[in-house]
């Protein structure tokens, strides 16, 4: 009976004294004593704590020692016929077989209960895991969209920055050009004008040509007039011009 449990409290320690019922249930000493005390208090027959079967007869509830001594074992069946001994042994084997089947059934029920609890827990974990996966998937999609939007904004910002840089470079070049011109103009305005340029105006080209022509003509006329015989009185106008051209120093 060491492998059996109390059919009432499912305790593994049945104790030194155990109880057996006519309905083939096995009780620990505490559960058997509690059933006896409950029957005495209610003045009613003892009820099986497991199946509530009335235990009216004297031997319907028996308290026994699971480990009888050698003397008890040698004398308990002494004087009985072999047929009766076989009958008693058969009933004892039936009690043992029922306890084995009940133990298996109870263990199966216990395993089923634990399995159901584990399945419920696993189902709960699966639902929680699925919801968590859905939440993470939603966050991932949102992060991807945010990343795509950020990349687009960054690309636009780069293009705008490049355009602004080109405009800045153009403006810088224009500014530098204007600054050089302003510096050159300021330097020109600060340069002093020479005195001879202020007292003597520069002659224009046409005035220089007229002055040169007049000087040459006067020189030629004076030179030829100074030489005797070049200009004679009474010469025709054409003869005088030919003479002047022939004697022209130029």
mmCIF file of C-alpha atoms in Angstrom:
data_model
loop_
_atom_site.group_PDB
_atom_site.id
_atom_site.type_symbol
_atom_site.label_atom_id
_atom_site.label_comp_id
_atom_site.label_asym_id
_atom_site.label_seq_id
_atom_site.Cartn_x
_atom_site.Cartn_y
_atom_site.Cartn_z
ATOM 1 C CA UNK A 1 0.000 0.000 0.000
ATOM 2 C CA UNK A 2 3.041 2.253 -0.032
ATOM 3 C CA UNK A 3 2.231 3.455 -3.569
ATOM 4 C CA UNK A 4 -1.355 4.410 -2.750
ATOM 5 C CA UNK A 5 -2.789 7.697 -1.502
ATOM 6 C CA UNK A 6 -5.698 8.480 0.735
ATOM 7 C CA UNK A 7 -8.811 8.518 -1.423
ATOM 8 C CA UNK A 8 -10.172 11.473 0.559
ATOM 9 C CA UNK A 9 -7.334 13.923 1.131
ATOM 10 C CA UNK A 10 -4.992 12.514 -1.519
ATOM 11 C CA UNK A 11 -2.240 12.420 1.072
ATOM 12 C CA UNK A 12 0.692 10.167 0.263
ATOM 13 C CA UNK A 13 1.419 9.406 3.918
ATOM 14 C CA UNK A 14 -1.328 7.042 5.024
ATOM 15 C CA UNK A 15 0.215 6.558 8.467
ATOM 16 C CA UNK A 16 0.839 3.404 10.504
ATOM 17 C CA UNK A 17 -2.879 2.624 10.632
ATOM 18 C CA UNK A 18 -5.192 2.789 7.601
ATOM 19 C CA UNK A 19 -8.906 2.399 6.963
ATOM 20 C CA UNK A 20 -10.601 0.287 4.301
ATOM 21 C CA UNK A 21 -14.285 0.568 3.390
ATOM 22 C CA UNK A 22 -16.707 -1.937 1.932
ATOM 23 C CA UNK A 23 -16.913 0.242 -1.173
ATOM 24 C CA UNK A 24 -13.163 -0.409 -1.699
ATOM 25 C CA UNK A 25 -11.893 3.026 -0.654
ATOM 26 C CA UNK A 26 -8.695 3.552 1.272
ATOM 27 C CA UNK A 27 -8.439 6.237 3.940
ATOM 28 C CA UNK A 28 -5.625 7.553 6.029
ATOM 29 C CA UNK A 29 -5.932 7.318 9.801
ATOM 30 C CA UNK A 30 -6.951 10.986 10.132
ATOM 31 C CA UNK A 31 -9.751 10.779 7.540
ATOM 32 C CA UNK A 32 -11.047 7.491 9.040
ATOM 33 C CA UNK A 33 -11.115 8.931 12.552
ATOM 34 C CA UNK A 34 -12.866 12.071 11.267
ATOM 35 C CA UNK A 35 -15.576 9.924 9.618
ATOM 36 C CA UNK A 36 -16.133 7.968 12.833
ATOM 37 C CA UNK A 37 -16.367 11.129 14.941
ATOM 38 C CA UNK A 38 -18.780 12.734 12.473
ATOM 39 C CA UNK A 39 -21.047 9.662 12.690
ATOM 40 C CA UNK A 40 -20.981 9.716 16.482
ATOM 41 C CA UNK A 41 -21.790 13.423 16.586
ATOM 42 C CA UNK A 42 -24.742 13.095 14.200
ATOM 43 C CA UNK A 43 -25.951 9.787 15.639
ATOM 44 C CA UNK A 44 -26.130 8.456 12.108
ATOM 45 C CA UNK A 45 -24.344 5.624 10.327
ATOM 46 C CA UNK A 46 -20.829 6.268 9.158
ATOM 47 C CA UNK A 47 -20.704 7.552 5.607
ATOM 48 C CA UNK A 48 -17.818 6.891 3.262
ATOM 49 C CA UNK A 49 -15.957 10.181 2.994
ATOM 50 C CA UNK A 50 -15.353 9.536 -0.713
ATOM 51 C CA UNK A 51 -18.638 8.203 -2.179
ATOM 52 C CA UNK A 52 -20.996 8.832 0.781
ATOM 53 C CA UNK A 53 -21.991 5.160 0.916
ATOM 54 C CA UNK A 54 -23.526 4.238 4.329
ATOM 55 C CA UNK A 55 -21.231 1.897 6.248
ATOM 56 C CA UNK A 56 -23.753 0.192 8.493
ATOM 57 C CA UNK A 57 -22.260 -3.207 9.185
ATOM 58 C CA UNK A 58 -19.494 -3.796 11.680
ATOM 59 C CA UNK A 59 -16.906 -4.696 9.079
ATOM 60 C CA UNK A 60 -17.951 -2.092 6.491
ATOM 61 C CA UNK A 61 -15.171 0.179 7.853
ATOM 62 C CA UNK A 62 -12.064 -1.621 9.046
ATOM 63 C CA UNK A 63 -8.957 -0.171 10.620
ATOM 64 C CA UNK A 64 -5.903 -2.306 9.829
ATOM 65 C CA UNK A 65 -2.136 -2.400 9.980
ATOM 66 C CA UNK A 66 -0.601 -2.284 6.482
ATOM 67 C CA UNK A 67 2.530 -4.018 7.778
ATOM 68 C CA UNK A 68 1.382 -6.913 10.009
ATOM 69 C CA UNK A 69 3.882 -8.844 12.033
ATOM 70 C CA UNK A 70 5.056 -12.326 11.154
ATOM 71 C CA UNK A 71 2.895 -13.889 13.871
ATOM 72 C CA UNK A 72 -0.191 -12.108 12.587
ATOM 73 C CA UNK A 73 0.511 -13.188 9.013
ATOM 74 C CA UNK A 74 0.922 -16.810 10.089
ATOM 75 C CA UNK A 75 -2.255 -16.852 12.139
ATOM 76 C CA UNK A 76 -4.708 -14.593 10.260
ATOM 77 C CA UNK A 77 -5.700 -17.292 7.766
ATOM 78 C CA UNK A 78 -4.920 -20.266 9.932
ATOM 79 C CA UNK A 79 -7.625 -22.934 9.955
ATOM 80 C CA UNK A 80 -9.377 -21.626 6.871
ATOM 81 C CA UNK A 81 -10.057 -23.840 3.924
ATOM 82 C CA UNK A 82 -8.090 -23.291 0.744
ATOM 83 C CA UNK A 83 -11.246 -22.226 -1.073
ATOM 84 C CA UNK A 84 -11.959 -19.611 1.568
ATOM 85 C CA UNK A 85 -8.352 -18.501 1.543
ATOM 86 C CA UNK A 86 -8.518 -18.150 -2.245
ATOM 87 C CA UNK A 87 -11.793 -16.217 -1.952
ATOM 88 C CA UNK A 88 -10.302 -13.887 0.647
ATOM 89 C CA UNK A 89 -7.187 -13.470 -1.471
ATOM 90 C CA UNK A 90 -9.333 -12.798 -4.549
ATOM 91 C CA UNK A 91 -11.276 -10.086 -2.757
ATOM 92 C CA UNK A 92 -8.035 -8.568 -1.499
ATOM 93 C CA UNK A 93 -6.691 -8.595 -5.062
ATOM 94 C CA UNK A 94 -9.911 -6.982 -6.293
ATOM 95 C CA UNK A 95 -9.487 -4.229 -3.658
ATOM 96 C CA UNK A 96 -5.890 -3.755 -4.796
ATOM 97 C CA UNK A 97 -6.888 -3.693 -8.489
ATOM 98 C CA UNK A 98 -9.597 -1.124 -7.792
ATOM 99 C CA UNK A 99 -7.144 1.041 -5.900
ATOM 100 C CA UNK A 100 -4.727 0.781 -8.801
ATOM 101 C CA UNK A 101 -7.408 1.805 -11.307
ATOM 102 C CA UNK A 102 -8.628 4.562 -8.989
ATOM 103 C CA UNK A 103 -5.079 5.764 -8.508
ATOM 104 C CA UNK A 104 -4.583 5.783 -12.275
ATOM 105 C CA UNK A 105 -7.882 7.582 -12.791
ATOM 106 C CA UNK A 106 -7.087 10.155 -10.146
ATOM 107 C CA UNK A 107 -3.625 10.671 -11.563
ATOM 108 C CA UNK A 108 -5.146 11.020 -15.024
ATOM 109 C CA UNK A 109 -7.631 13.545 -13.686
ATOM 110 C CA UNK A 110 -4.871 15.407 -11.929
ATOM 111 C CA UNK A 111 -2.738 15.400 -15.055
ATOM 112 C CA UNK A 112 -5.749 16.497 -17.091
ATOM 113 C CA UNK A 113 -6.388 19.344 -14.689
ATOM 114 C CA UNK A 114 -2.757 20.397 -14.795
ATOM 115 C CA UNK A 115 -2.715 20.022 -18.566
ATOM 116 C CA UNK A 116 -5.849 22.129 -18.878
ATOM 117 C CA UNK A 117 -4.306 24.761 -16.641
ATOM 118 C CA UNK A 118 -1.105 24.686 -18.673
ATOM 119 C CA UNK A 119 -3.064 24.850 -21.930
ATOM 120 C CA UNK A 120 -5.045 27.804 -20.627
ATOM 121 C CA UNK A 121 -1.819 29.459 -19.540
ATOM 122 C CA UNK A 122 -0.191 28.702 -22.874
ATOM 123 C CA UNK A 123 -3.262 29.985 -24.699
ATOM 124 C CA UNK A 124 -3.139 33.134 -22.647
ATOM 125 C CA UNK A 125 0.559 33.476 -23.358
ATOM 126 C CA UNK A 126 -0.077 32.825 -27.048
ATOM 127 C CA UNK A 127 -2.796 35.484 -27.158
ATOM 128 C CA UNK A 128 -0.563 37.892 -25.278
ATOM 129 C CA UNK A 129 2.357 37.023 -27.537
ATOM 130 C CA UNK A 130 0.234 37.494 -30.654
ATOM 131 C CA UNK A 131 -1.049 40.829 -29.417
ATOM 132 C CA UNK A 132 2.506 41.834 -28.563
ATOM 133 C CA UNK A 133 3.666 40.759 -32.016
ATOM 134 C CA UNK A 134 0.834 42.741 -33.607
ATOM 135 C CA UNK A 135 1.774 45.763 -31.518
ATOM 136 C CA UNK A 136 5.438 45.430 -32.442
ATOM 137 C CA UNK A 137 4.502 44.933 -36.098
ATOM 138 C CA UNK A 138 2.412 48.094 -35.973
ATOM 139 C CA UNK A 139 5.287 49.971 -34.342
ATOM 140 C CA UNK A 140 7.669 48.571 -36.953
ATOM 141 C CA UNK A 141 5.426 49.725 -39.790
ATOM 142 C CA UNK A 142 5.116 53.143 -38.180
ATOM 143 C CA UNK A 143 8.897 53.274 -37.745
ATOM 144 C CA UNK A 144 9.398 52.316 -41.406
ATOM 145 C CA UNK A 145 6.974 55.024 -42.526
ATOM 146 C CA UNK A 146 8.685 57.537 -40.243
ATOM 147 C CA UNK A 147 12.077 56.493 -41.620
ATOM 148 C CA UNK A 148 10.831 56.831 -45.200
ATOM 149 C CA UNK A 149 9.390 60.252 -44.406
ATOM 150 C CA UNK A 150 12.612 61.291 -42.683
ATOM 151 C CA UNK A 151 14.698 60.112 -45.639
ATOM 152 C CA UNK A 152 12.448 62.062 -48.018
ATOM 153 C CA UNK A 153 12.705 65.178 -45.857
ATOM 154 C CA UNK A 154 16.472 64.732 -45.638
ATOM 155 C CA UNK A 155 16.721 64.411 -49.413
ATOM 156 C CA UNK A 156 14.610 67.534 -49.852
ATOM 157 C CA UNK A 157 16.740 69.342 -47.276
ATOM 158 C CA UNK A 158 19.913 68.301 -49.110
ATOM 159 C CA UNK A 159 18.557 69.572 -52.407
ATOM 160 C CA UNK A 160 17.440 72.820 -50.795
ATOM 161 C CA UNK A 161 20.841 73.179 -49.108
ATOM 162 C CA UNK A 162 22.625 72.579 -52.412
ATOM 163 C CA UNK A 163 20.458 75.212 -54.113
ATOM 164 C CA UNK A 164 21.059 77.662 -51.266
ATOM 165 C CA UNK A 165 24.792 76.961 -51.490
ATOM 166 C CA UNK A 166 24.795 77.698 -55.220
ATOM 167 C CA UNK A 167 22.877 80.924 -54.634
ATOM 168 C CA UNK A 168 25.254 81.847 -51.813
ATOM 169 C CA UNK A 169 28.260 81.231 -54.046
ATOM 170 C CA UNK A 170 26.779 83.378 -56.810
ATOM 171 C CA UNK A 171 25.991 86.155 -54.358
ATOM 172 C CA UNK A 172 29.474 85.859 -52.859
ATOM 173 C CA UNK A 173 31.034 86.189 -56.311
ATOM 174 C CA UNK A 174 28.864 89.219 -57.080
ATOM 175 C CA UNK A 175 29.737 90.721 -53.719
ATOM 176 C CA UNK A 176 33.455 90.161 -54.270
ATOM 177 C CA UNK A 177 33.235 91.688 -57.763
ATOM 178 C CA UNK A 178 31.367 94.744 -56.498
ATOM 179 C CA UNK A 179 33.805 95.075 -53.621
ATOM 180 C CA UNK A 180 36.804 95.016 -55.983
ATOM 181 C CA UNK A 181 35.148 97.605 -58.199
ATOM 182 C CA UNK A 182 34.367 99.786 -55.197
ATOM 183 C CA UNK A 183 37.953 99.516 -53.946
ATOM 184 C CA UNK A 184 39.307 100.365 -57.408
ATOM 185 C CA UNK A 185 36.943 103.323 -57.742
ATOM 186 C CA UNK A 186 37.893 104.580 -54.300
ATOM 187 C CA UNK A 187 41.586 104.273 -55.146
ATOM 188 C CA UNK A 188 41.055 106.171 -58.408
ATOM 189 C CA UNK A 189 39.221 108.968 -56.642
ATOM 190 C CA UNK A 190 41.989 109.280 -54.051
ATOM 191 C CA UNK A 191 44.837 109.508 -56.710
ATOM 192 C CA UNK A 192 46.142 113.237 -56.991
ATOM 193 C CA UNK A 193 46.094 114.963 -60.450
ATOM 194 C CA UNK A 194 49.538 116.437 -61.667
ATOM 195 C CA UNK A 195 49.939 120.274 -61.884
ATOM 196 C CA UNK A 196 50.789 120.409 -65.575
ATOM 197 C CA UNK A 197 47.664 118.435 -66.325
ATOM 198 C CA UNK A 198 45.648 120.995 -64.386
ATOM 199 C CA UNK A 199 47.323 124.128 -66.019
ATOM 200 C CA UNK A 200 47.535 122.923 -69.601
ATOM 201 C CA UNK A 201 44.505 121.272 -71.093
ATOM 202 C CA UNK A 202 45.043 118.352 -73.417
ATOM 203 C CA UNK A 203 44.500 119.303 -77.056
ATOM 204 C CA UNK A 204 41.926 117.415 -79.032
ATOM 205 C CA UNK A 205 43.022 115.450 -82.116
ATOM 206 C CA UNK A 206 41.309 117.716 -84.649
ATOM 207 C CA UNK A 207 42.841 120.803 -83.003
ATOM 208 C CA UNK A 208 46.288 119.165 -83.202
ATOM 209 C CA UNK A 209 45.843 118.423 -86.906
ATOM 210 C CA UNK A 210 44.713 122.025 -87.644
ATOM 211 C CA UNK A 211 47.645 123.499 -85.725
ATOM 212 C CA UNK A 212 50.120 121.213 -87.468
ATOM 213 C CA UNK A 213 48.729 122.068 -90.898
ATOM 214 C CA UNK A 214 48.851 125.791 -90.170
ATOM 215 C CA UNK A 215 52.431 125.554 -88.936
ATOM 216 C CA UNK A 216 53.563 123.610 -91.983
ATOM 217 C CA UNK A 217 51.798 125.968 -94.370
ATOM 218 C CA UNK A 218 53.337 129.013 -92.704
ATOM 219 C CA UNK A 219 56.762 127.404 -92.754
ATOM 220 C CA UNK A 220 56.527 126.560 -96.433
ATOM 221 C CA UNK A 221 55.268 129.991 -97.351
ATOM 222 C CA UNK A 222 57.950 131.756 -95.359
ATOM 223 C CA UNK A 223 60.666 129.453 -96.671
ATOM 224 C CA UNK A 224 59.731 129.935 -100.289
ATOM 225 C CA UNK A 225 59.208 133.617 -99.917
ATOM 226 C CA UNK A 226 62.628 133.920 -98.420
ATOM 227 C CA UNK A 227 64.220 132.341 -101.539
ATOM 228 C CA UNK A 228 64.531 134.793 -104.476
ATOM 229 C CA UNK A 229 63.085 133.823 -107.770
ATOM 230 C CA UNK A 230 60.549 131.316 -106.449
ATOM 231 C CA UNK A 231 57.623 133.700 -106.432
ATOM 232 C CA UNK A 232 57.632 136.183 -109.218
ATOM 233 C CA UNK A 233 55.330 139.027 -109.743
ATOM 234 C CA UNK A 234 52.981 138.652 -112.620
ATOM 235 C CA UNK A 235 53.052 134.847 -112.824
ATOM 236 C CA UNK A 236 49.825 133.210 -113.521
ATOM 237 C CA UNK A 237 48.110 131.612 -110.522
ATOM 238 C CA UNK A 238 48.665 128.105 -111.873
ATOM 239 C CA UNK A 239 52.375 128.661 -112.532
ATOM 240 C CA UNK A 240 52.828 129.935 -108.980
ATOM 241 C CA UNK A 241 51.116 126.854 -107.479
ATOM 242 C CA UNK A 242 53.282 124.509 -109.589
ATOM 243 C CA UNK A 243 56.379 126.245 -108.406
ATOM 244 C CA UNK A 244 55.246 126.018 -104.821
ATOM 245 C CA UNK A 245 54.557 122.252 -105.107
ATOM 246 C CA UNK A 246 57.914 121.623 -106.778
ATOM 247 C CA UNK A 247 59.799 123.460 -104.073
ATOM 248 C CA UNK A 248 57.649 121.978 -101.176
ATOM 249 C CA UNK A 249 59.979 120.376 -98.686
ATOM 250 C CA UNK A 250 57.472 117.707 -97.795
#
